[in-house]
Amino acid sequence: MPSDERDVLAANRSFYESFNGGDLPAIEALWADEGPVVCIHPGWDALHGREEVLESFRAILSGQSAPEVECVGPSAIVRGEMGVVVCGEMVDGAYLAATNVFVKVGAAWRMVHHQAGPVARRREGRRAEGAKTVKKEMLN
Amino acid sequence: MPSDERDVLAANRSFYESFNGGDLPAIEALWADEGPVVCIHPGWDALHGREEVLESFRAILSGQSAPEVECVGPSAIVRGEMGVVVCGEMVDGAYLAATNVFVKVGAAWRMVHHQAGPVARRREGRRAEGAKTVKKEMLN
């Protein structure tokens, strides 16, 4: 695996570890502090800008029951100084699909975008399934 | 606006125009034909690889009632040869939030990722709202 992919996946791991640890300073350090950032929590409209995005994490983590989020099967696409990670999220027994985008700032990969949304039916062994199965499922 | 941002937003527009026109060849030309691609339709688990992704669009567009999707308020973050567009989608009266990722291949921006998911409550005039409103909403 190219080192940039490894580094982007490591930044993605940091995001979930910081969240699960309730480590707001780490989340603040991870999100880019220059340029636009966007965050789409499950069921939520997009939050734009560092202040709104971090305020949402502050609100979630200061709640009585901040959820534990397990990152499942992350894969990365990296081009130069930007990378996107697609993964699943297990949250309170529910399965979500997520997109996380990072940009390289100096030697660090900083987060600029997160979207997570509910998945009605999780696919198992997706890589073994053929396109015909997909079509059949899409039409049902 | 930098020309790369303009070009990425134009590619994003092409995606929705092709979809609404039922133009499968245009969709096939837009999605990257090298490297990994991923697509998360609303409520769906991630589809991986060009074959699965295009098969899903074939299935959707060949259905009796392919939905019309209006792209709302797109904004782009571009770094070198990768760009991400965040936008809303109006689909049959429902509002979704979407993330679309593009990479530059030669002179063209090709799609490598799409995620769309339902939004329970659309925010109006989001840029005028302060972080306190966000926190209040998050806690409700």
XYZ file of C-alpha atoms in Angstrom:
280
model
C 0.000 0.000 0.000
C 1.422 3.456 -0.892
C 2.495 5.443 2.176
C 0.023 8.245 1.462
C -2.851 5.754 1.582
C -1.517 4.384 4.840
C -1.269 7.898 6.266
C -4.793 8.844 5.182
C -6.156 5.637 6.714
C -4.218 6.458 9.900
C -5.814 9.925 9.998
C -9.193 8.270 9.513
C -8.445 5.935 12.419
C -7.487 8.967 14.543
C -10.853 10.517 13.826
C -12.744 7.545 15.261
C -10.331 7.058 18.155
C -10.618 10.742 19.120
C -14.382 10.599 18.857
C -14.672 7.423 20.936
C -12.269 8.817 23.503
C -14.298 12.037 23.758
C -11.040 13.805 22.946
C -12.252 17.152 21.651
C -8.769 18.752 21.432
C -7.686 15.866 19.171
C -10.772 16.355 16.997
C -10.032 20.088 16.818
C -6.446 19.346 15.822
C -7.565 16.874 13.169
C -10.047 19.149 11.370
C -8.343 21.628 9.027
C -8.098 25.155 10.410
C -7.821 26.844 7.033
C -10.219 26.779 4.113
C -13.726 25.316 3.909
C -14.782 22.269 5.922
C -18.137 20.484 5.812
C -19.775 17.861 8.028
C -22.974 15.883 7.421
C -24.033 13.945 10.526
C -26.594 11.130 10.004
C -29.951 12.641 9.063
C -28.500 16.118 9.264
C -28.124 18.846 6.685
C -24.542 19.934 5.954
C -22.721 22.044 8.548
C -20.308 24.483 6.925
C -17.184 26.011 8.431
C -14.849 25.042 11.238
C -16.864 26.765 13.969
C -20.151 25.015 13.151
C -18.502 21.654 12.597
C -16.534 21.671 15.857
C -19.531 22.997 17.783
C -21.497 19.969 16.602
C -18.826 17.591 17.907
C -18.691 19.518 21.178
C -22.475 19.134 21.480
C -22.417 15.412 20.663
C -19.530 14.622 22.997
C -20.939 16.658 25.878
C -24.251 14.765 25.682
C -25.287 12.220 28.295
C -24.785 9.316 25.945
C -22.232 10.067 23.254
C -22.346 7.030 20.963
C -19.403 4.685 20.380
C -18.635 4.488 16.651
C -16.770 1.490 15.244
C -15.142 2.099 11.855
C -15.616 -0.925 9.560
C -13.665 -1.834 6.413
C -12.128 1.536 5.493
C -10.701 1.953 1.981
C -8.870 5.002 0.658
C -8.526 6.819 -2.656
C -5.638 9.318 -2.566
C -4.489 11.778 -5.226
C -1.646 14.117 -4.320
C -2.685 16.202 -1.343
C -6.274 15.012 -0.991
C -7.644 11.641 0.019
C -11.085 10.161 0.586
C -11.861 7.257 2.905
C -15.066 5.262 2.547
C -16.027 3.021 5.457
C -18.885 1.585 7.438
C -19.790 2.750 10.944
C -21.380 0.595 13.626
C -23.280 2.929 15.974
C -25.479 1.496 18.733
C -26.080 -1.638 16.661
C -26.972 0.318 13.533
C -24.807 0.232 10.404
C -24.008 3.487 8.596
C -21.974 4.273 5.480
C -19.463 7.089 5.730
C -17.204 9.278 3.609
C -14.268 11.136 5.165
C -12.067 13.537 3.198
C -8.587 14.663 4.216
C -6.084 17.185 2.821
C -2.346 17.227 3.398
C -1.170 20.265 5.359
C 2.592 20.121 5.803
C 3.260 16.570 6.940
C -0.204 16.033 8.431
C -3.487 14.878 6.929
C -6.299 17.132 8.178
C -10.016 16.447 7.869
C -12.133 18.675 5.623
C -15.309 16.622 5.194
C -17.373 13.911 6.882
C -20.666 12.406 5.805
C -22.367 9.489 7.510
C -25.780 8.120 6.646
C -27.963 5.132 7.472
C -27.795 1.909 5.470
C -31.054 -0.004 5.252
C -29.410 -3.306 4.395
C -25.769 -4.113 4.964
C -24.131 -6.223 2.293
C -21.951 -9.114 3.407
C -19.053 -10.345 1.276
C -19.672 -7.554 -1.211
C -16.549 -8.229 -3.202
C -17.674 -11.755 -4.012
C -21.028 -10.630 -5.335
C -21.500 -9.938 -9.003
C -23.152 -7.016 -10.718
C -26.228 -9.117 -11.482
C -26.905 -9.479 -7.778
C -26.579 -5.735 -7.406
C -29.057 -5.124 -10.183
C -31.503 -7.606 -8.685
C -31.223 -5.910 -5.301
C -31.580 -2.428 -6.785
C -34.816 -3.415 -8.503
C -36.366 -5.055 -5.456
C -13.427 31.311 -8.153
C -10.305 29.314 -9.182
C -10.705 27.545 -12.527
C -10.251 24.089 -10.977
C -13.197 24.722 -8.658
C -15.262 25.861 -11.606
C -14.290 22.719 -13.537
C -15.104 20.401 -10.636
C -18.490 22.083 -10.183
C -19.071 21.705 -13.944
C -18.296 17.972 -13.697
C -20.723 17.769 -10.780
C -23.386 19.490 -12.905
C -22.714 16.982 -15.704
C -23.374 14.141 -13.293
C -26.862 15.389 -12.468
C -27.653 16.399 -16.062
C -26.609 12.964 -17.328
C -28.632 11.247 -14.633
C -31.741 13.335 -15.284
C -31.366 12.836 -19.033
C -31.077 9.072 -18.538
C -27.817 9.372 -20.454
C -25.973 6.213 -19.418
C -23.074 6.666 -21.886
C -22.427 10.107 -20.355
C -22.488 8.609 -16.858
C -20.086 5.878 -17.981
C -17.782 8.510 -19.474
C -17.902 10.589 -16.288
C -16.976 7.815 -13.845
C -13.244 7.075 -13.779
C -12.265 3.934 -15.668
C -9.040 3.365 -13.761
C -8.509 2.832 -10.049
C -11.084 2.362 -7.302
C -14.539 3.967 -7.432
C -17.257 3.809 -4.784
C -20.939 4.727 -4.757
C -23.346 4.909 -1.810
C -26.946 5.356 -2.965
C -29.452 6.556 -0.322
C -29.987 3.799 2.242
C -27.550 1.547 0.419
C -24.304 -0.002 1.476
C -21.249 1.036 -0.561
C -20.856 -0.372 -4.064
C -17.209 -0.861 -4.994
C -15.650 -0.905 -8.453
C -16.676 0.491 -11.818
C -18.729 -2.547 -12.828
C -20.926 -2.551 -9.726
C -21.324 1.213 -9.701
C -22.336 1.499 -13.351
C -24.626 -1.513 -13.073
C -26.474 0.295 -10.289
C -27.016 3.359 -12.490
C -28.127 1.100 -15.352
C -30.654 -0.521 -13.007
C -31.937 2.802 -11.684
C -32.237 4.423 -15.103
C -33.896 1.399 -16.692
C -36.572 1.358 -13.998
C -40.146 2.437 -14.679
C -39.789 5.627 -12.706
C -36.210 6.858 -12.571
C -36.292 9.831 -10.196
C -35.418 13.399 -11.206
C -32.647 14.729 -8.975
C -32.153 18.474 -8.538
C -28.714 19.494 -7.278
C -28.994 22.272 -4.678
C -26.278 24.679 -3.484
C -23.121 22.804 -4.529
C -19.801 23.907 -3.008
C -16.372 22.543 -3.881
C -13.094 21.881 -2.091
C -10.267 21.214 -4.561
C -6.649 20.262 -3.900
C -4.467 19.538 -6.907
C -5.967 16.641 -8.828
C -8.821 15.765 -6.483
C -11.943 17.705 -5.615
C -14.997 17.108 -3.455
C -18.402 18.669 -4.013
C -20.989 18.823 -1.238
C -24.554 19.607 -2.251
C -28.189 18.979 -1.521
C -30.415 16.809 -3.708
C -34.163 17.260 -4.167
C -35.600 13.849 -5.107
C -39.364 13.376 -5.371
C -39.926 16.136 -2.821
C -37.368 14.697 -0.372
C -34.165 16.514 0.504
C -30.888 14.563 0.608
C -27.302 15.580 1.369
C -24.638 14.418 -1.059
C -20.883 14.159 -1.446
C -19.320 13.738 -4.887
C -15.575 13.236 -5.403
C -13.711 13.816 -8.663
C -10.125 13.243 -9.830
C -8.377 14.957 -12.707
C -7.475 12.578 -15.533
C -5.700 14.478 -18.289
C -7.843 17.567 -18.805
C -11.052 15.967 -17.511
C -12.497 15.606 -14.027
C -13.772 12.056 -13.558
C -16.018 10.829 -10.766
C -14.625 8.374 -8.195
C -17.182 8.593 -5.378
C -20.801 9.482 -4.693
C -22.706 9.339 -1.423
C -26.261 10.578 -0.946
C -28.306 10.191 2.208
C -31.570 11.447 3.661
C -31.773 14.657 5.685
C -34.416 14.686 8.395
C -34.571 18.451 8.617
C -33.291 20.832 5.983
C -31.660 23.980 7.294
C -32.589 27.287 5.698
C -30.157 30.190 5.617
C -27.494 28.062 7.244
C -24.762 30.620 6.756
C -26.618 33.178 8.832
C -27.097 30.814 11.750
C -24.626 30.758 14.579
C -22.997 27.834 16.306
C -25.301 28.242 19.304
C -28.295 27.427 17.147
C -26.493 24.349 15.886
C -25.764 23.182 19.405
C -29.350 23.741 20.458
C -30.591 21.748 17.479
C -28.069 18.948 18.046
C -29.234 18.537 21.625
C -32.938 18.480 20.757
